[in-house]
Phi, psi and omega in degrees: 000319180297322179296321179296316179297319179297320180297315180296323179296314179296319180298313180296319178296322179295314179298316180298318180296319179295321178296318178297318179296316179298318179296320179295315179297320178301311183293321180296312181295316181298324178299311181288326178296317178294320181296322182267002182057043175293140181057034180233146178223158174294150179295153177244118176260114180276156181302149178295135179236177180229123180220160168276129189244148171212153185240137177242131175244347181257125185299319182296317179293320179297310181298321180301316181287316180299312182296322178295317179298319179294315181297333180268003183299141180242337185250302182190160176231121174243121189214133179222130172234149179298321181215158176221138181271185175236080184207186185299320181293315180294323178294320177298316179300311182293325177297321179295320177297317180295317179298320181293320178295323178299333179283354180096006178274125178297124179239123177244119186232126177234156176213149178299145185299320179274323177295339181260020182299331182278353177286115186286157176299325178299316180296318180297317179297319180294319177303311182293323179296332178271005176088007177288130174282117185235143173205159170268147173258142174060059173293132174299146180239159178292323177287121187052058186301311184295322178296315180291330178294321180280343183275092182259151173268103187266005181289156168232120185222125174230129177227126183234121176059021179065020185227322183250136178223157176223144173209145178158205188263343183294144165244196182250119178163164186289338180295336181282353172246026173065033180252017171262114187298327181287317183276338181062229187291139177238123178244135183215179178223120178232134180258130174251133182237141174227114180146186185290349179292349180287353183301317179299320179294317179296317180299321179291321178299312181298319177300313180294321180298314182294332177287334190247351185217141174282350180292129181291146178218138177251134177300144178290155168287126184268137180302152176268000181297129179259115180278179186282330192252130178276133182205169182213133174269138173226126179255147183231138171233079181075327184256149171102332182296319180302309181298319182296312184289322177299316179299315180297315182292322179291328182275348181296136182249320182248313189209152171227122178237125184241127174247124179205138178294327182241135182237083180225071185286067182282063174209106188301321183293312179298313184294315180297323179294322177293318178298320179295324177299318178295320181298325183272008171105003177287134179283108184251124177233142180230130174242125178230170180276108181299320173262141186236156174264005182233146185291136171070354183291330176299316183287325180294337181285338192301314184296327178285325177296319178301313180298318181299313181299319180297333180266010177086010177277135178270127181241132182238140177254127180289131189263317192298337183175240181253130168254125189235008182284153178238099188222146175215133180238128179245118185050221174247017190251344182214136175231125177254127170234126184197213183244357186276117173281158176271066184211175186296318183297315179293326181287328192234342193236332192246163174274132183226165172213134180239152173246119180261119186254130185250359182281106184295329178294317178294317180302316180296323182289329183267349183300318179302323179294321179288319180294334178297334177297327177290329178294339179258018183233169176234147183282132178280132181238166176300319181299318179298315181295323182286342181265011180290151184288163180295330177295317178295324179294322177293317177298324179298318180297319178294317181299323181295333180284322187251013188300333182300331185255006183272000000 
């Protein structure tokens, strides 16, 4: 028995030592990768386009429209989601892609390498057997392994027939239609575009595909239809978000409203600029998901919420379940809907794409839908933060150590 205890003790010490070594190697490599801008690119600002826009916050309505648009495709389907589940919704989605390819319509489908872990080998084989062009985005590499492992493609891009486009927070799976019992209700924000403005989205999809797959791809012919709303796509690969957000916050005159599922602004320049905007009298409001689908992110937000409240910023926690939309409104002149969370990973580690909308009439029309999210939220106060349990306080300390990667 003593030998067994000694063996277990040595085994646990060995495992612990290996974990410490791996963590040290991870931090050392990440330091040099960030310093040398490994896996980083300058932002790409696509030309301003014009499209007819609509917004979806309900997963069932979004999937109904997306699946119908794919089924009606006549030219081609280019589609990328950060993640796909292994459930009835994902199977329905993949079946539609296969059916469309069987009709002779070129279908190009990508998913992030880690976000697509639930995609089975059987499903991949079936997609390819039906002629669907499939690839993973951002495969980890041995060179700068930890950096490449953290470098995820967080974009969501759908382009159909060079005319219809989608961008936003939804992925593919039943939790996005509120059918996950643990997470309960799921609220998100997805933008649908119809018009020549989809060109920027198509150009980014083709760029990402060519970076990640040897399969040839030809850009779609883009419609000449000019929609009502002026907008612009901007893609980010670690660089550029700081400059963009700082400029927006400095130029804000009346209000800044930020919607994000995760609130971990681990970027001193962005955070300080937002605090300064509040100090000079700009009305700053933040809505985040009080309940989260990711570990420790609730706790990592607390220290920033405390700072925000002290500076007069109003912070609201979404109550019914998960809020997953990525939206930002500056005054009444600009609305951003995209894939960028207001957190460390989006600021420093992942590939993102945002759509900046300049049509004030559209912004005014969609504002009631966005403001309704506040009606389903509660304002975070100092008293609420001070009444948190000791378990949450312990989790907060742990979260503060690892917040850069949350």
